[in-house]
Every structure is written in structure tokens, then in C-alpha cells.
């Protein structure tokens, strides 16, 4: 069993998540409120460590009133999370998913994180095994997840067939740059047959941009 996963991003018309210098201001205020309404409904919000290192996100519901915050889940193979990262503050529970690969330095950091109440899940060897992680999260009671990027983790989740729903805000902006992160990075599929197929469910204008909602068609 696995949680139901909704992938959400704000992208530019050319599919970028941020500029080459990591400026990720894409969504308009109305869109951020839309995202926070989803945050308020799910059990967990998941990002990769690249996003934590670049954005230092809070990953709480802070743009609308809500009496609860979902569990924050950070996928971090090498346990690079800075101890002063906002995602480790006491505003919400946090799970760090890392590999079973343990050196002395990693063991020390796990001890510090556990003392601070952070839940550590270990699965996978070179990188976090996302399928196993989903199963562990489901067993912990996390039945719905909002996946908020970035491009590398999105690739891992799509490649493993773990995403169920997609919502994308397209801003009328073009960032360009072949090294700027895109919605889905990683190695990419080699052929159309392997690609993830989507069914368009809804679309509407929001602020200056447009929201598209899809269901993932499971093979
Ligand atoms: N506009 C938007 O909606 C958003 C923009 N962003 C932007 O995306 C960029 C960050 O993206 P990335 O650098 O790609 O980092 P990322 O957030 O996708 O994290 C990648 C990391 O995930 C970890 N990981 C562990 N196991 C994995 C697996 N099996 N598959 C995939 N990843 C695994 C690895 O440690 C890897 O380094 C930033 O510039 C950020 O601002 C991020 C989220 C949303
Ligand atoms: N939906 C959306 N639109 C954008 O333009 C964005 N840059 C992001 N970024 C994601 O939101 C996180 C920030 O969360 P907090 O406000 O700090 O709680 C950031 O880390 C990305 O995952 N999203």
C-alpha cells in the first residue's frame, strides 16, 4: 500500500522551476493560496534535499488559516540537511528519509536529529528507495502526500510510478537556460512508450496564469 500522491509545481511557460541562479519566484499570490489549501488537506508534504538547500522552505500551512500542519518529509540520501534548516523547526513534525549507508559522521547527525524529535527513515543504498519509503509512510498513517519538487525528486517519483495526480500552475514567464531546473529532470525516459501518460481533468485561469489538473493514467 502507498499514499495517494499529488505532484504540484509552479512553472514558467518553458517548464522551468527556477532560474539558473535558483530564483524560484514563479507562482502568483492566488496560486500560493491554492497550494496552501491543498497543504491543509494532505497528511504529508514531500520535497527533495535540493529544494531544502536552495529554498530553505517552511513547508507549513502559513498563507491561510489552518489548525493543523501536515508532516514534512525530506528525501535526503546523504543526510545533507543543515541543522538550522527551517524544515527542522518545531512548527510541524518532520521525517527525513535517508539511505541505510552509514558512516560515523552520518550516525552522529542522526543522533542529533533524533534528539530534536526528527523521525529518521532509512531505506535504499545509494539513494533513497522511494517505493519502500512510500510503504513506510503509509504504515505511519500518511495516506495523502503533496509532492512539491524539485525536478530530481519529481523524476524519481514519476519514474517509479508513484504519482497519482498532477496540478501545475503555468506562469506567463520564460526563464530559459539549459541548466535551469525543470518540472521533471533526472535521466528522462528514452522513448514515448515509457513516458508517463496523463488525463486532463480541469483547467482554469488564476491570477496572471493558468492551472492545469491531471490524473496519471496507470499502465
Ligand atoms: N517552482 C516550484 O514549484 C518549485 C521549484 N523548486 C526548485 O527546484 C530546485 C531544486 O530541485 P533539485 O535540485 O532537482 O532538487 P530536489 O529537491 O529534487 O532534490 C534532489 C535530491 O533528492 C534526493 N533523492 C534521494 N533519493 C532520490 C531518488 N530515489 N530519486 C530522486 N531524488 C532522490 C537526492 O539526495 C537528490 O539530491 C530549486 O531551484 C528549487 O527552487 C523546487 C520545488 C518547487
Ligand atoms: N507552487 C509553488 N510555486 C512556486 O513559484 C514556488 N517557488 C514553489 N516552491 C515550493 O514551495 C516551497 C516553499 O514553501 P514555504 O512557503 O517556505 O512553506 C519551496 O521549497 C518549493 O517546494 N511552489
PDB file of N, CA and C and ligand atoms in Angstrom, residues 9-10 17-18 22 24 26 48-51 54-55 75 77 80 127-128 130 148-153 156 181, ligand 1:
ATOM      1  N   UNK A   9       3.510  21.904  -8.873  1.00  0.00           N
ATOM      2  CA  UNK A   9       4.612  22.851  -9.092  1.00  0.00           C
ATOM      3  C   UNK A   9       4.076  24.140  -9.687  1.00  0.00           C
ATOM      4  N   UNK A  10       4.887  25.169  -9.568  1.00  0.00           N
ATOM      5  CA  UNK A  10       4.667  26.395 -10.328  1.00  0.00           C
ATOM      6  C   UNK A  10       5.776  26.430 -11.368  1.00  0.00           C
ATOM      7  N   UNK A  17      11.456  25.393 -13.137  1.00  0.00           N
ATOM      8  CA  UNK A  17      11.074  25.512 -11.720  1.00  0.00           C
ATOM      9  C   UNK A  17      11.755  26.701 -11.065  1.00  0.00           C
ATOM     10  N   UNK A  18      12.832  27.167 -11.693  1.00  0.00           N
ATOM     11  CA  UNK A  18      13.630  28.267 -11.131  1.00  0.00           C
ATOM     12  C   UNK A  18      14.565  28.762 -12.237  1.00  0.00           C
ATOM     13  N   UNK A  22      18.709  29.933  -9.409  1.00  0.00           N
ATOM     14  CA  UNK A  22      17.797  29.432  -8.382  1.00  0.00           C
ATOM     15  C   UNK A  22      16.812  30.443  -7.839  1.00  0.00           C
ATOM     16  N   UNK A  24      13.237  31.053  -7.615  1.00  0.00           N
ATOM     17  CA  UNK A  24      12.058  30.213  -7.894  1.00  0.00           C
ATOM     18  C   UNK A  24      10.738  30.974  -7.697  1.00  0.00           C
ATOM     19  N   UNK A  26       7.819  32.028  -8.996  1.00  0.00           N
ATOM     20  CA  UNK A  26       7.045  31.764 -10.212  1.00  0.00           C
ATOM     21  C   UNK A  26       5.560  32.006  -9.972  1.00  0.00           C
ATOM     22  N   UNK A  48      12.630  17.216  -2.042  1.00  0.00           N
ATOM     23  CA  UNK A  48      13.983  16.675  -2.040  1.00  0.00           C
ATOM     24  C   UNK A  48      14.929  17.616  -1.305  1.00  0.00           C
ATOM     25  N   UNK A  49      16.091  17.101  -0.953  1.00  0.00           N
ATOM     26  CA  UNK A  49      17.049  17.923  -0.206  1.00  0.00           C
ATOM     27  C   UNK A  49      17.553  19.102  -1.052  1.00  0.00           C
ATOM     28  N   UNK A  50      17.548  18.944  -2.393  1.00  0.00           N
ATOM     29  CA  UNK A  50      17.978  20.050  -3.268  1.00  0.00           C
ATOM     30  C   UNK A  50      17.119  21.283  -3.020  1.00  0.00           C
ATOM     31  N   UNK A  51      15.837  21.054  -2.851  1.00  0.00           N
ATOM     32  CA  UNK A  51      14.893  22.152  -2.600  1.00  0.00           C
ATOM     33  C   UNK A  51      15.140  22.766  -1.220  1.00  0.00           C
ATOM     34  N   UNK A  54      18.270  24.876  -1.443  1.00  0.00           N
ATOM     35  CA  UNK A  54      18.165  26.090  -2.269  1.00  0.00           C
ATOM     36  C   UNK A  54      17.122  27.072  -1.753  1.00  0.00           C
ATOM     37  N   UNK A  55      15.998  26.570  -1.220  1.00  0.00           N
ATOM     38  CA  UNK A  55      14.885  27.467  -0.843  1.00  0.00           C
ATOM     39  C   UNK A  55      14.723  27.668   0.666  1.00  0.00           C
ATOM     40  N   UNK A  75      13.469  14.056   1.389  1.00  0.00           N
ATOM     41  CA  UNK A  75      14.208  12.914   0.834  1.00  0.00           C
ATOM     42  C   UNK A  75      15.663  13.350   0.683  1.00  0.00           C
ATOM     43  N   UNK A  77      19.317  11.530   0.617  1.00  0.00           N
ATOM     44  CA  UNK A  77      20.156  10.320   0.627  1.00  0.00           C
ATOM     45  C   UNK A  77      21.397  10.464   1.519  1.00  0.00           C
ATOM     46  N   UNK A  80      22.238  15.648   4.055  1.00  0.00           N
ATOM     47  CA  UNK A  80      22.884  16.961   3.937  1.00  0.00           C
ATOM     48  C   UNK A  80      22.069  18.065   4.598  1.00  0.00           C
ATOM     49  N   UNK A 127      20.716   5.643  -3.201  1.00  0.00           N
ATOM     50  CA  UNK A 127      19.744   6.719  -3.000  1.00  0.00           C
ATOM     51  C   UNK A 127      18.512   6.147  -2.323  1.00  0.00           C
ATOM     52  N   UNK A 128      17.693   7.039  -1.831  1.00  0.00           N
ATOM     53  CA  UNK A 128      16.508   6.590  -1.097  1.00  0.00           C
ATOM     54  C   UNK A 128      15.622   5.757  -2.029  1.00  0.00           C
ATOM     55  N   UNK A 130      12.381   4.970  -3.135  1.00  0.00           N
ATOM     56  CA  UNK A 130      11.122   5.719  -2.999  1.00  0.00           C
ATOM     57  C   UNK A 130       9.911   4.800  -2.832  1.00  0.00           C
ATOM     58  N   UNK A 148       6.135  18.437  -3.593  1.00  0.00           N
ATOM     59  CA  UNK A 148       6.419  19.807  -4.037  1.00  0.00           C
ATOM     60  C   UNK A 148       7.823  19.952  -4.617  1.00  0.00           C
ATOM     61  N   UNK A 149       8.318  18.910  -5.285  1.00  0.00           N
ATOM     62  CA  UNK A 149       9.590  19.049  -6.017  1.00  0.00           C
ATOM     63  C   UNK A 149      10.795  18.693  -5.200  1.00  0.00           C
ATOM     64  N   UNK A 150      11.948  19.086  -5.790  1.00  0.00           N
ATOM     65  CA  UNK A 150      12.194  19.718  -7.066  1.00  0.00           C
ATOM     66  C   UNK A 150      12.262  18.704  -8.216  1.00  0.00           C
ATOM     67  N   UNK A 151      12.948  19.108  -9.279  1.00  0.00           N
ATOM     68  CA  UNK A 151      12.960  18.353 -10.519  1.00  0.00           C
ATOM     69  C   UNK A 151      13.554  16.952 -10.415  1.00  0.00           C
ATOM     70  N   UNK A 152      14.547  16.771  -9.555  1.00  0.00           N
ATOM     71  CA  UNK A 152      15.200  15.456  -9.424  1.00  0.00           C
ATOM     72  C   UNK A 152      14.286  14.481  -8.698  1.00  0.00           C
ATOM     73  N   UNK A 153      13.697  14.928  -7.593  1.00  0.00           N
ATOM     74  CA  UNK A 153      12.778  14.051  -6.854  1.00  0.00           C
ATOM     75  C   UNK A 153      11.520  13.782  -7.693  1.00  0.00           C
ATOM     76  N   UNK A 156      12.279  10.952  -9.955  1.00  0.00           N
ATOM     77  CA  UNK A 156      12.310   9.676  -9.217  1.00  0.00           C
ATOM     78  C   UNK A 156      10.903   9.163  -8.948  1.00  0.00           C
ATOM     79  N   UNK A 181      16.535  24.314 -13.471  1.00  0.00           N
ATOM     80  CA  UNK A 181      15.744  23.104 -13.173  1.00  0.00           C
ATOM     81  C   UNK A 181      14.375  23.133 -13.847  1.00  0.00           C
TER      82      UNK A 181
HETATM   83  N1  LIG B   1       8.666  26.294  -8.748  1.00  0.00           N
HETATM   84  C1  LIG B   1       8.375  25.296  -7.965  1.00  0.00           C
HETATM   85  O1  LIG B   1       7.207  24.917  -7.789  1.00  0.00           O
HETATM   86  C2  LIG B   1       9.468  24.586  -7.257  1.00  0.00           C
HETATM   87  C3  LIG B   1      10.799  24.886  -7.517  1.00  0.00           C
HETATM   88  N2  LIG B   1      11.786  24.156  -6.935  1.00  0.00           N
HETATM   89  C4  LIG B   1      13.171  24.422  -7.342  1.00  0.00           C
HETATM   90  O2  LIG B   1      13.774  23.191  -7.740  1.00  0.00           O
HETATM   91  C5  LIG B   1      15.182  23.260  -7.466  1.00  0.00           C
HETATM   92  C6  LIG B   1      15.602  22.032  -6.654  1.00  0.00           C
HETATM   93  O3  LIG B   1      15.490  20.878  -7.435  1.00  0.00           O
HETATM   94  P1  LIG B   1      16.640  19.764  -7.411  1.00  0.00           P
HETATM   95  O4  LIG B   1      17.960  20.422  -7.316  1.00  0.00           O
HETATM   96  O5  LIG B   1      16.391  18.861  -8.564  1.00  0.00           O
HETATM   97  O6  LIG B   1      16.461  19.040  -6.027  1.00  0.00           O
HETATM   98  P2  LIG B   1      15.323  18.094  -5.382  1.00  0.00           P
HETATM   99  O7  LIG B   1      14.555  18.914  -4.433  1.00  0.00           O
HETATM  100  O8  LIG B   1      14.597  17.340  -6.423  1.00  0.00           O
HETATM  101  O9  LIG B   1      16.197  17.089  -4.505  1.00  0.00           O
HETATM  102  C7  LIG B   1      17.033  16.152  -5.116  1.00  0.00           C
HETATM  103  C8  LIG B   1      17.631  15.224  -4.092  1.00  0.00           C
HETATM  104  O10 LIG B   1      16.665  14.248  -3.706  1.00  0.00           O
HETATM  105  C9  LIG B   1      17.357  13.163  -3.155  1.00  0.00           C
HETATM  106  N3  LIG B   1      16.907  11.850  -3.566  1.00  0.00           N
HETATM  107  C10 LIG B   1      17.101  10.758  -2.776  1.00  0.00           C
HETATM  108  N4  LIG B   1      16.626   9.665  -3.336  1.00  0.00           N
HETATM  109  C11 LIG B   1      16.128  10.036  -4.525  1.00  0.00           C
HETATM  110  C12 LIG B   1      15.521   9.291  -5.552  1.00  0.00           C
HETATM  111  N5  LIG B   1      15.311   7.996  -5.465  1.00  0.00           N
HETATM  112  N6  LIG B   1      15.149   9.968  -6.668  1.00  0.00           N
HETATM  113  C13 LIG B   1      15.320  11.308  -6.757  1.00  0.00           C
HETATM  114  N7  LIG B   1      15.910  12.066  -5.785  1.00  0.00           N
HETATM  115  C14 LIG B   1      16.312  11.425  -4.680  1.00  0.00           C
HETATM  116  C15 LIG B   1      18.818  13.265  -3.600  1.00  0.00           C
HETATM  117  O11 LIG B   1      19.556  13.499  -2.421  1.00  0.00           O
HETATM  118  C16 LIG B   1      18.802  14.424  -4.567  1.00  0.00           C
HETATM  119  O12 LIG B   1      19.994  15.168  -4.487  1.00  0.00           O
HETATM  120  C17 LIG B   1      15.403  24.536  -6.699  1.00  0.00           C
HETATM  121  O13 LIG B   1      15.908  25.513  -7.584  1.00  0.00           O
HETATM  122  C18 LIG B   1      14.025  24.918  -6.205  1.00  0.00           C
HETATM  123  O14 LIG B   1      13.883  26.308  -6.029  1.00  0.00           O
HETATM  124  C19 LIG B   1      11.515  23.164  -6.048  1.00  0.00           C
HETATM  125  C20 LIG B   1      10.230  22.850  -5.724  1.00  0.00           C
HETATM  126  C21 LIG B   1       9.096  23.532  -6.319  1.00  0.00           C
END
